[in-house]
Structure formats: structure tokens, C-alpha cells
CSV table of C-alpha atoms and ligand atoms in Angstrom, one decimal:
chain,number,residue,atom,x,y,z
A,1,MET,CA,108.2,136.9,91.7
A,2,ILE,CA,111.1,134.5,90.4
A,3,THR,CA,110.9,133.8,86.7
A,4,GLU,CA,112.4,131.5,84.4
A,5,LYS,CA,114.4,133.6,83.1
A,6,LEU,CA,116.5,133.9,86.2
A,7,LEU,CA,116.1,130.3,86.5
A,8,THR,CA,118.3,129.3,83.8
A,9,ASP,CA,121.5,131.0,84.3
A,10,GLU,CA,123.2,129.4,86.7
A,11,GLU,CA,124.4,132.1,89.0
A,12,ASN,CA,120.7,133.6,89.3
A,13,TYR,CA,119.3,129.9,89.8
A,14,LYS,CA,121.3,129.8,93.2
A,15,LYS,CA,119.9,133.2,93.8
A,16,SER,CA,116.5,132.6,93.3
A,17,ILE,CA,116.4,129.3,94.8
A,18,ALA,CA,117.9,131.2,97.9
A,19,GLU,CA,115.7,133.8,97.9
A,20,ALA,CA,112.5,131.2,97.6
A,21,ALA,CA,114.1,129.3,100.7
A,22,LYS,CA,114.7,132.7,102.4
A,23,ILE,CA,111.1,133.6,102.3
A,24,LEU,CA,109.7,130.3,103.6
A,25,ASN,CA,112.5,130.4,106.2
A,26,ASN,CA,111.0,133.6,107.9
A,27,GLY,CA,107.3,132.2,107.9
A,28,GLY,CA,106.4,133.1,103.9
A,29,ILE,CA,104.4,131.0,101.5
A,30,VAL,CA,105.9,130.3,98.0
A,31,ALA,CA,104.2,128.4,95.1
A,32,ILE,CA,107.1,126.3,94.0
A,33,PRO,CA,106.9,123.8,90.6
A,34,THR,CA,106.9,120.1,91.5
A,35,GLU,CA,106.6,117.4,88.8
A,36,THR,CA,103.0,116.8,89.4
A,37,VAL,CA,101.6,120.2,89.9
A,38,TYR,CA,102.5,123.5,91.2
A,39,GLY,CA,102.8,123.3,94.9
A,40,LEU,CA,102.0,126.3,97.7
A,41,ALA,CA,104.7,125.8,100.3
A,42,ALA,CA,105.1,126.8,103.8
A,43,SER,CA,107.4,125.5,106.8
A,44,ALA,CA,105.8,122.6,107.7
A,45,TYR,CA,107.5,123.3,111.2
A,46,ASP,CA,105.8,126.8,111.4
A,47,GLU,CA,102.0,126.5,112.3
A,48,LYS,CA,101.5,130.0,111.5
A,49,ALA,CA,102.8,129.6,108.1
A,50,ILE,CA,100.8,126.6,107.3
A,51,LYS,CA,97.7,128.6,108.3
A,52,LYS,CA,98.6,131.4,105.2
A,53,VAL,CA,98.6,128.4,103.1
A,54,PHE,CA,94.8,127.4,104.2
A,55,ASP,CA,93.8,131.1,103.8
A,56,ALA,CA,95.7,131.8,100.8
A,57,LYS,CA,93.5,128.3,99.4
A,58,GLY,CA,90.3,128.7,101.2
A,59,ARG,CA,91.1,125.1,101.9
A,60,PRO,CA,88.6,123.3,104.2
A,61,GLN,CA,90.6,123.0,107.8
A,62,ASP,CA,90.2,119.5,107.8
A,63,ASN,CA,92.0,118.6,105.0
A,64,PRO,CA,95.4,117.8,105.6
A,65,LEU,CA,98.8,118.5,103.3
A,66,ILE,CA,101.4,116.7,101.9
A,67,VAL,CA,104.6,117.4,103.5
A,68,HIS,CA,108.0,117.5,100.8
A,69,ILE,CA,111.2,116.1,102.0
A,70,SER,CA,114.6,115.8,100.5
A,71,SER,CA,116.4,112.8,102.4
A,72,ILE,CA,115.5,110.5,104.6
A,73,ASP,CA,117.3,111.9,107.3
A,74,MET,CA,114.2,114.6,107.0
A,75,LEU,CA,111.3,111.5,106.5
A,76,ASN,CA,112.4,110.2,110.3
A,77,GLU,CA,112.3,113.6,111.1
A,78,VAL,CA,108.5,113.7,110.7
A,79,ALA,CA,107.6,110.1,110.4
A,80,CYS,CA,107.8,107.0,112.6
A,81,ASP,CA,107.3,103.4,112.8
A,82,ILE,CA,107.5,102.9,109.6
A,83,PRO,CA,106.8,99.7,108.0
A,84,ASP,CA,109.2,97.9,106.0
A,85,THR,CA,107.1,97.9,102.7
A,86,ALA,CA,106.5,101.6,103.0
A,87,LEU,CA,110.6,102.0,103.1
A,88,LYS,CA,110.9,99.4,100.2
A,89,CYS,CA,108.5,101.7,97.9
A,90,ALA,CA,110.4,105.1,99.0
A,91,ARG,CA,113.5,103.6,97.5
A,92,LYS,CA,111.8,102.5,94.6
A,93,PHE,CA,109.2,105.7,94.0
A,94,TRP,CA,111.4,108.3,95.1
A,95,PRO,CA,111.9,110.8,94.1
A,96,GLY,CA,108.7,110.9,92.6
A,97,PRO,CA,105.0,111.1,92.4
A,98,PHE,CA,104.3,109.0,95.3
A,99,THR,CA,103.1,109.9,98.9
A,100,MET,CA,103.1,107.4,101.9
A,101,VAL,CA,100.6,108.0,105.1
A,102,LEU,CA,102.7,107.2,108.0
A,103,HIS,CA,102.7,107.7,111.8
A,104,LYS,CA,103.9,111.1,113.0
A,105,THR,CA,106.6,112.3,115.4
A,106,GLY,CA,104.7,115.2,116.3
A,107,LYS,CA,107.2,117.4,115.0
A,108,THR,CA,105.1,118.8,112.1
A,109,ALA,CA,102.9,121.9,112.7
A,110,GLU,CA,99.3,120.5,114.0
A,111,CYS,CA,97.3,121.7,111.1
A,112,VAL,CA,99.6,119.9,108.6
A,113,SER,CA,97.7,117.0,109.6
A,114,ALA,CA,94.2,118.7,110.3
A,115,GLY,CA,94.1,116.4,113.7
A,116,LEU,CA,94.8,113.2,112.6
A,117,ASP,CA,97.6,111.1,113.9
A,118,THR,CA,99.4,110.6,110.8
A,119,VAL,CA,101.4,112.6,108.2
A,120,ALA,CA,101.4,112.3,104.7
A,121,VAL,CA,105.2,112.5,103.3
A,122,ARG,CA,106.8,112.6,99.7
A,123,MET,CA,110.1,113.6,97.9
A,124,PRO,CA,109.5,115.1,94.7
A,125,GLY,CA,111.2,114.7,91.6
A,126,ASN,CA,111.6,118.1,90.4
A,127,LYS,CA,115.2,119.9,90.6
A,128,ILE,CA,114.0,123.1,91.4
A,129,ALA,CA,111.8,121.5,94.4
A,130,ILE,CA,114.2,119.6,96.2
A,131,ASP,CA,116.8,122.4,95.6
A,132,ILE,CA,114.4,124.9,97.5
A,133,ILE,CA,113.9,122.2,100.5
A,134,ASN,CA,117.7,121.4,100.9
A,135,GLU,CA,118.3,125.2,100.6
A,136,SER,CA,115.6,126.0,103.3
A,137,GLY,CA,116.9,122.8,105.5
A,138,ILE,CA,113.1,122.1,106.6
A,139,PRO,CA,110.5,120.1,105.1
A,140,LEU,CA,107.9,122.1,103.5
A,141,ALA,CA,104.1,121.2,103.6
A,142,ALA,CA,103.0,122.0,100.3
A,143,PRO,CA,99.3,121.4,98.8
A,144,SER,CA,98.7,122.4,95.1
A,145,ALA,CA,98.8,125.8,94.5
A,146,ASN,CA,95.6,126.3,93.5
A,147,VAL,CA,92.0,127.9,95.4
A,148,SER,CA,90.6,125.2,96.9
A,149,GLY,CA,88.0,123.1,94.6
A,150,SER,CA,89.2,124.8,91.3
A,151,PRO,CA,91.7,122.5,88.9
A,152,SER,CA,94.6,122.3,90.0
A,153,PRO,CA,97.7,124.4,88.5
A,154,THR,CA,100.0,122.8,86.0
A,155,VAL,CA,102.0,126.3,84.6
A,156,PRO,CA,102.6,129.7,86.7
A,157,ALA,CA,100.1,131.3,85.0
A,158,HIS,CA,97.4,129.1,86.6
A,159,VAL,CA,98.8,129.9,89.9
A,160,GLN,CA,98.8,133.5,88.9
A,161,ALA,CA,95.2,133.4,88.1
A,162,ASP,CA,94.1,131.7,91.5
A,163,LEU,CA,96.7,133.5,93.9
A,164,ASP,CA,98.1,136.4,92.8
A,165,GLY,CA,98.4,139.2,95.6
A,166,LYS,CA,97.9,136.2,98.4
A,167,ILE,CA,101.0,134.7,98.3
A,168,ASP,CA,104.9,135.9,98.8
A,169,ALA,CA,106.4,134.7,95.4
A,170,ILE,CA,106.0,132.3,92.4
A,171,VAL,CA,108.9,130.2,91.4
A,172,PHE,CA,108.5,129.8,87.3
A,173,GLY,CA,109.6,126.6,86.6
A,174,GLY,CA,107.4,125.7,83.0
A,175,GLU,CA,105.2,123.0,82.8
A,176,CYS,CA,104.5,120.3,85.1
A,177,ASP,CA,105.9,116.7,83.5
A,178,ILE,CA,103.5,114.6,85.1
A,179,GLY,CA,100.1,117.1,85.3
A,180,VAL,CA,98.1,115.2,88.0
A,181,GLU,CA,99.0,114.9,92.1
A,182,SER,CA,100.9,111.9,93.3
A,183,THR,CA,99.6,108.7,94.3
A,184,VAL,CA,98.6,108.7,98.0
A,185,VAL,CA,98.9,105.4,99.8
A,186,SER,CA,98.3,104.7,103.7
A,187,PHE,CA,100.8,102.7,105.3
A,188,CYS,CA,99.0,102.9,108.7
A,189,CYS,CA,96.3,100.5,108.1
A,190,ASN,CA,97.2,96.5,107.0
A,191,PRO,CA,97.3,96.0,104.1
A,192,PRO,CA,98.3,99.1,102.8
A,193,ARG,CA,95.6,101.0,100.8
A,194,LEU,CA,95.9,103.3,97.8
A,195,LEU,CA,93.8,106.6,98.9
A,196,ARG,CA,94.2,108.6,95.9
A,197,PRO,CA,95.4,107.5,92.4
A,198,GLY,CA,98.5,109.1,90.8
A,199,GLY,CA,101.8,109.9,88.7
A,200,ILE,CA,102.4,105.8,90.5
A,201,THR,CA,100.2,103.7,89.3
A,202,ALA,CA,98.2,100.9,91.2
A,203,GLU,CA,99.6,98.4,88.6
A,204,GLN,CA,103.5,99.8,89.6
A,205,LEU,CA,102.8,99.9,93.4
A,206,ARG,CA,101.1,96.2,93.1
A,207,GLU,CA,105.0,95.2,91.9
A,208,THR,CA,106.3,96.1,95.3
A,209,VAL,CA,102.7,95.7,97.4
A,210,PRO,CA,100.8,92.8,96.1
A,211,GLU,CA,98.5,93.2,98.6
A,212,LEU,CA,97.3,96.9,98.1
A,213,THR,CA,93.9,97.4,98.2
A,214,VAL,CA,92.1,100.6,96.6
A,215,ASP,CA,90.1,103.0,98.8
A,216,LYS,CA,86.3,103.0,97.9
A,217,ALA,CA,86.5,106.8,97.7
A,218,VAL,CA,88.6,106.8,94.7
A,219,LEU,CA,86.2,105.7,92.0
A,220,SER,CA,82.9,106.7,94.2
A,221,GLU,CA,81.1,109.4,95.5
A,222,PRO,CA,81.2,109.4,99.5
A,223,GLU,CA,77.7,109.3,101.2
A,224,LYS,CA,76.9,112.1,103.6
A,225,ASN,CA,78.6,111.8,106.5
A,226,GLN,CA,80.6,109.1,106.0
A,227,ARG,CA,84.2,108.8,107.1
A,228,VAL,CA,86.7,109.2,104.3
A,229,GLU,CA,90.3,107.8,105.1
A,230,SER,CA,91.9,110.8,102.9
A,231,PRO,CA,89.8,114.2,103.4
A,232,GLY,CA,90.5,115.6,100.3
A,233,MET,CA,88.6,113.1,98.7
A,234,LYS,CA,85.4,114.1,99.9
A,235,TYR,CA,85.3,117.6,98.6
A,236,LYS,CA,83.6,118.7,95.0
A,237,HIS,CA,87.1,119.4,93.6
A,238,TYR,CA,88.9,120.7,90.5
A,239,ALA,CA,85.6,121.4,89.0
A,240,PRO,CA,85.1,124.0,86.0
A,241,LYS,CA,82.0,126.9,86.6
A,242,THR,CA,80.1,125.4,83.3
A,243,ASP,CA,78.1,122.1,84.2
A,244,SER,CA,79.8,118.9,83.5
A,245,TYR,CA,79.8,115.3,82.5
A,246,LEU,CA,81.6,112.6,82.4
A,247,VAL,CA,80.5,110.5,79.8
A,248,GLU,CA,81.8,106.7,79.0
A,249,GLY,CA,81.5,105.1,75.3
A,250,SER,CA,82.9,104.7,71.8
A,251,ALA,CA,84.0,107.6,69.7
A,252,GLU,CA,80.8,107.5,67.8
A,253,LYS,CA,78.0,107.4,70.7
A,254,PHE,CA,80.3,110.3,71.9
A,255,ALA,CA,80.4,112.2,69.2
A,256,GLU,CA,76.5,111.5,68.7
A,257,LEU,CA,75.9,113.1,72.1
A,258,VAL,CA,78.2,115.9,71.7
A,259,ASN,CA,76.8,116.6,68.2
A,260,ALA,CA,73.0,116.6,69.1
A,261,ASP,CA,73.2,119.7,71.9
A,262,GLU,CA,75.1,122.8,69.7
A,263,SER,CA,75.1,124.9,73.2
A,264,CYS,CA,77.5,122.3,74.6
A,265,ALA,CA,81.6,121.9,74.9
A,266,ALA,CA,83.4,118.7,74.6
A,267,ILE,CA,86.5,118.0,75.9
A,268,CYS,CA,87.7,114.9,73.9
A,269,PHE,CA,90.6,113.0,72.4
A,270,ALA,CA,92.5,113.6,69.4
A,271,GLU,CA,90.8,110.6,68.1
A,272,ASP,CA,87.3,111.8,68.6
A,273,SER,CA,87.9,115.4,67.0
A,274,GLU,CA,87.2,115.2,63.4
A,275,LYS,CA,83.5,113.7,64.2
A,276,ILE,CA,82.8,116.8,66.6
A,277,HIS,CA,80.9,119.8,65.6
A,278,THR,CA,80.8,121.5,68.4
A,279,GLN,CA,83.0,123.9,70.4
A,280,LYS,CA,86.2,121.2,71.6
A,281,ILE,CA,89.2,120.9,73.7
A,282,VAL,CA,91.7,118.0,72.9
A,283,TYR,CA,93.4,116.7,75.9
A,284,GLY,CA,95.2,114.0,74.9
A,285,ASN,CA,95.4,110.5,73.1
A,286,CYS,CA,92.8,107.8,73.8
A,287,ASN,CA,95.2,105.1,74.1
A,288,ASP,CA,98.4,107.0,75.7
A,289,GLU,CA,97.1,108.1,79.1
A,290,LYS,CA,100.0,109.9,80.0
A,291,THR,CA,98.8,112.6,77.4
A,292,LEU,CA,95.6,112.9,79.1
A,293,ALA,CA,97.4,113.3,82.6
A,294,HIS,CA,99.6,116.1,80.9
A,295,ALA,CA,96.7,118.5,79.8
A,296,VAL,CA,93.6,117.4,82.0
A,297,PHE,CA,93.8,120.4,84.2
A,298,SER,CA,94.4,122.9,81.6
A,299,ALA,CA,91.5,121.7,79.8
A,300,LEU,CA,89.4,122.1,83.0
A,301,ARG,CA,90.5,125.6,83.2
A,302,ARG,CA,89.9,126.4,79.6
A,303,VAL,CA,86.2,125.1,79.4
A,304,ASP,CA,85.0,127.9,80.9
A,305,SER,CA,86.1,130.4,78.6
A,306,LEU,CA,84.2,128.7,75.9
A,307,GLY,CA,81.0,130.0,77.1
A,308,CYS,CA,79.0,127.3,76.8
A,309,GLY,CA,76.1,125.9,78.9
A,310,LYS,CA,77.3,122.3,79.5
A,311,ALA,CA,80.6,120.5,79.0
A,312,TYR,CA,80.6,116.8,77.9
A,313,ILE,CA,84.2,114.7,78.9
A,314,HIS,CA,85.0,111.9,77.4
A,315,ALA,CA,86.3,109.6,79.8
A,316,PRO,CA,89.9,108.0,80.0
A,317,SER,CA,90.1,104.3,80.8
A,318,LYS,CA,91.4,103.4,84.3
A,319,GLU,CA,94.1,101.8,83.3
A,320,GLY,CA,97.6,102.9,84.2
A,321,ILE,CA,97.9,106.9,85.0
A,322,GLY,CA,94.1,106.9,83.4
A,323,LEU,CA,92.9,105.8,87.0
A,324,ALA,CA,93.9,109.0,88.6
A,325,VAL,CA,92.3,111.2,85.5
A,326,TYR,CA,89.5,109.5,85.8
A,327,ASN,CA,89.5,110.1,90.0
A,328,ARG,CA,90.1,113.9,89.0
A,329,LEU,CA,87.1,114.3,86.4
A,330,LEU,CA,84.3,112.5,88.1
A,331,ARG,CA,85.3,115.2,91.0
A,332,ALA,CA,85.4,117.6,88.1
A,333,CYS,CA,81.8,116.7,87.3
A,334,ALA,CA,80.8,116.3,90.7
A,335,PHE,CA,80.4,112.5,89.7
A,336,LYS,CA,77.6,112.8,87.4
A,337,VAL,CA,78.5,110.1,84.6
A,338,ILE,CA,76.8,109.2,81.7
A,339,LYS,CA,77.2,105.4,80.1
A,340,LEU,CA,77.0,105.4,76.8
B,1,LIG,P1,97.0,117.9,97.7
B,1,LIG,O1,97.7,118.7,98.8
B,1,LIG,O2,95.6,119.1,97.4
B,1,LIG,O3,97.2,117.4,96.7
B,1,LIG,O4,96.1,117.1,98.8
B,1,LIG,C1,96.7,116.2,99.4
B,1,LIG,C2,95.9,115.1,99.6
B,1,LIG,O5,96.6,114.2,100.5
B,1,LIG,C3,94.4,115.3,100.0
B,1,LIG,O6,93.7,114.5,98.9
B,1,LIG,C4,94.7,114.9,101.6
B,1,LIG,O7,93.3,114.7,102.1
B,1,LIG,C5,95.8,113.8,101.3
B,1,LIG,N1,96.4,113.4,102.3
B,1,LIG,C6,97.1,114.7,103.4
B,1,LIG,N2,97.4,114.1,104.5
B,1,LIG,C7,97.0,113.5,104.8
B,1,LIG,C8,96.8,112.2,105.9
B,1,LIG,N3,97.4,112.4,107.1
B,1,LIG,N4,95.8,110.7,106.0
B,1,LIG,C9,95.3,110.5,104.7
B,1,LIG,N5,95.5,111.2,103.7
B,1,LIG,C10,96.2,112.6,103.6
B,2,LIG,MG1,94.7,120.3,95.8
């Protein structure tokens, strides 16, 4: 366990980073903070260590991992035939919540790519994460540090709740800035395709890649046996245990629906709050999607503790980072949407 206290003092900070790097170099698995969500890191070159990550999370074997790097040299170690547009995006959005799917060199462990010919790569915008990658000297494969299917972790307590006893260490880096995972774009197709919305918005990407398309799986439920470009998108995901519904509609109509059912909980906007008389969790402001991204996973974790039979979640707009929040909520609700 590497605590926040240790990380605040400069000498201890260096020790903590060195300790995390040592565990990773010896084939261990460590939860680390990033600007998106906490990641469960392992050496991208170590097949056995990667298998431990899949085991600890209970992650389906066909869902590949994102490789985290700290330099362009590392990018060239893991990916090849990189198109100019991808390099342009890397220059613009790295370090940051932006992942590129590229052709792989074959240096990373086979199970990182879960059988695909491609590898997903990003440079995180979090000092602790970058310092750990630099200190270990290797790219780190790091999916979100949660049990597969549950909401992604945005504070160390979420990681502890899911993975305590199953992993070698947690580096405590406080709350994650953004709160939802990175945007995933495939550059292995022409035009490039957004596979998962995230911290970098489609609008931002289109300034550099005007021809960008958005994969159907972002906003719709894949049909049975349909091939999904980003395997992570096909699972019910981020889900609370409470039976949850995503609700599109005005504050008035949302309140009317929720207030009619005493036994339900609401995950709502600050703007809804005073109209709602059942148990509620406010997850941010309706017109500020960043606040919603920041709190959405905590809200999904908290809703189960209310002990309600059902939860209604007020849907955000699909603008900006709202698209990423909507995409996560759609899966959290197993695609059950109510349009008022
Ligand atoms: P997570 O690590 O939990 O944030 O999930 C990583 C996401 O990236 C999942 O949706 C994966 O399916 C996706 N991903 C990782 N590698 C690839 C790849 N080579 N091709 C397409 N999608 C990928
Ligand atoms: Mg995940």
C-alpha cells in the first residue's frame, strides 16, 4: 500500500514511485491513479503479469487492455505503421485521456491484445502514472482497477472495495480529475473511427480528424453474435446491482416519474434536486457535463447502499464529454432507456 501521505513528501514520493516500479518490474500488479480512472497496471511485456490482471478483475479474455506509455520512443516499441493523422492527434492530445488503436509490433504480451493484430496505446496526463512508467522503464498495460462489470474506480476506496487482497499494491493518488475513461479511436481503419467516447470529445477530435466516424456500438446495443470493434463495448458494464433505468426528459417530467414511485432512487442533476421527494444522489449540473463525468461512477457505486428496488438516472446531453457519460450510463442500465 502506498498512501497519499507518503506521496506528498518529496523523499517519500521518490521511494513510493520506486517501490511501485519495482513490484511492476518483478511481475506484480499495482493499482495506480490516472487522470481518467484508477488503472490496474502490469508490465505490457510480461504475459504472466497480464494474466494476473485478467484474473484479479475477472475480465473476459477477449477484452484487450490499453498500454500506457510515457514517451514517443515507447510508442514506437509497441506500435508500427502509425499514420500521420494519428501522430498529429498524439501531439495534440497527449499526455491526456486519448487512446489510439494501432498496428502492433508484437513486442507486447499476446494477451494484452486479446488475439487482435492491433494494440491500444495512450500517454496518461497524471504525474504519478508518468513517473511510475518512467521509473519502471516499461510500457504498462492498465485496464480500470475494478472488478469487471462494476463501476470504474475514481478514488482509492473504490479500488480497495473491489480488489483488496487480490493485487500487490495501491498507489493512493486522491480523486481522479476526469472521472470517465479515455476516448478510444481506431486508426487501423479509414476513416479513423471513435470506438469509445471519453475524456477527449468527438468535437475536439474533429478539429484534427474531420473525417472521424463514430462506431454504432457507442450508442446502441450490439446484436447477439455481432462483431464489435472494441470488445469492451459489448459487455453490460459499470452496473450497480439496483435495477437501473436511464431516463431522457425535462426536469419536470423526470420528477413526476420518480415521485410516483416511493420505493425508487433517483440519480439526478443539482437542478432536479428540489423537485424530487424520493431518495436521491446528485451527480452534477445538467449544463456542465464535466461535473457529471467526475461523479458518475461514485454515484453508481453509492446507489446500491440506498437499498431501493429501482433507480432512475436522469440522462445527460450527448454533447462534449456528455457522450461518454451517456455511453457509460446506457451500459450501467443494460440499455434500458425511458424517453418521457
Ligand atoms: P479499460 O481498460 O477497462 O478502460 O477498457 C479498454 C477499452 O479499450 C475496452 O473497451 C477495449 O475493448 C478497448 N481496446 C483495447 N485494446 C483494443 C484494441 N486493440 N482494439 C480495439 N479496442 C481495444
Ligand atoms: Mg474498464
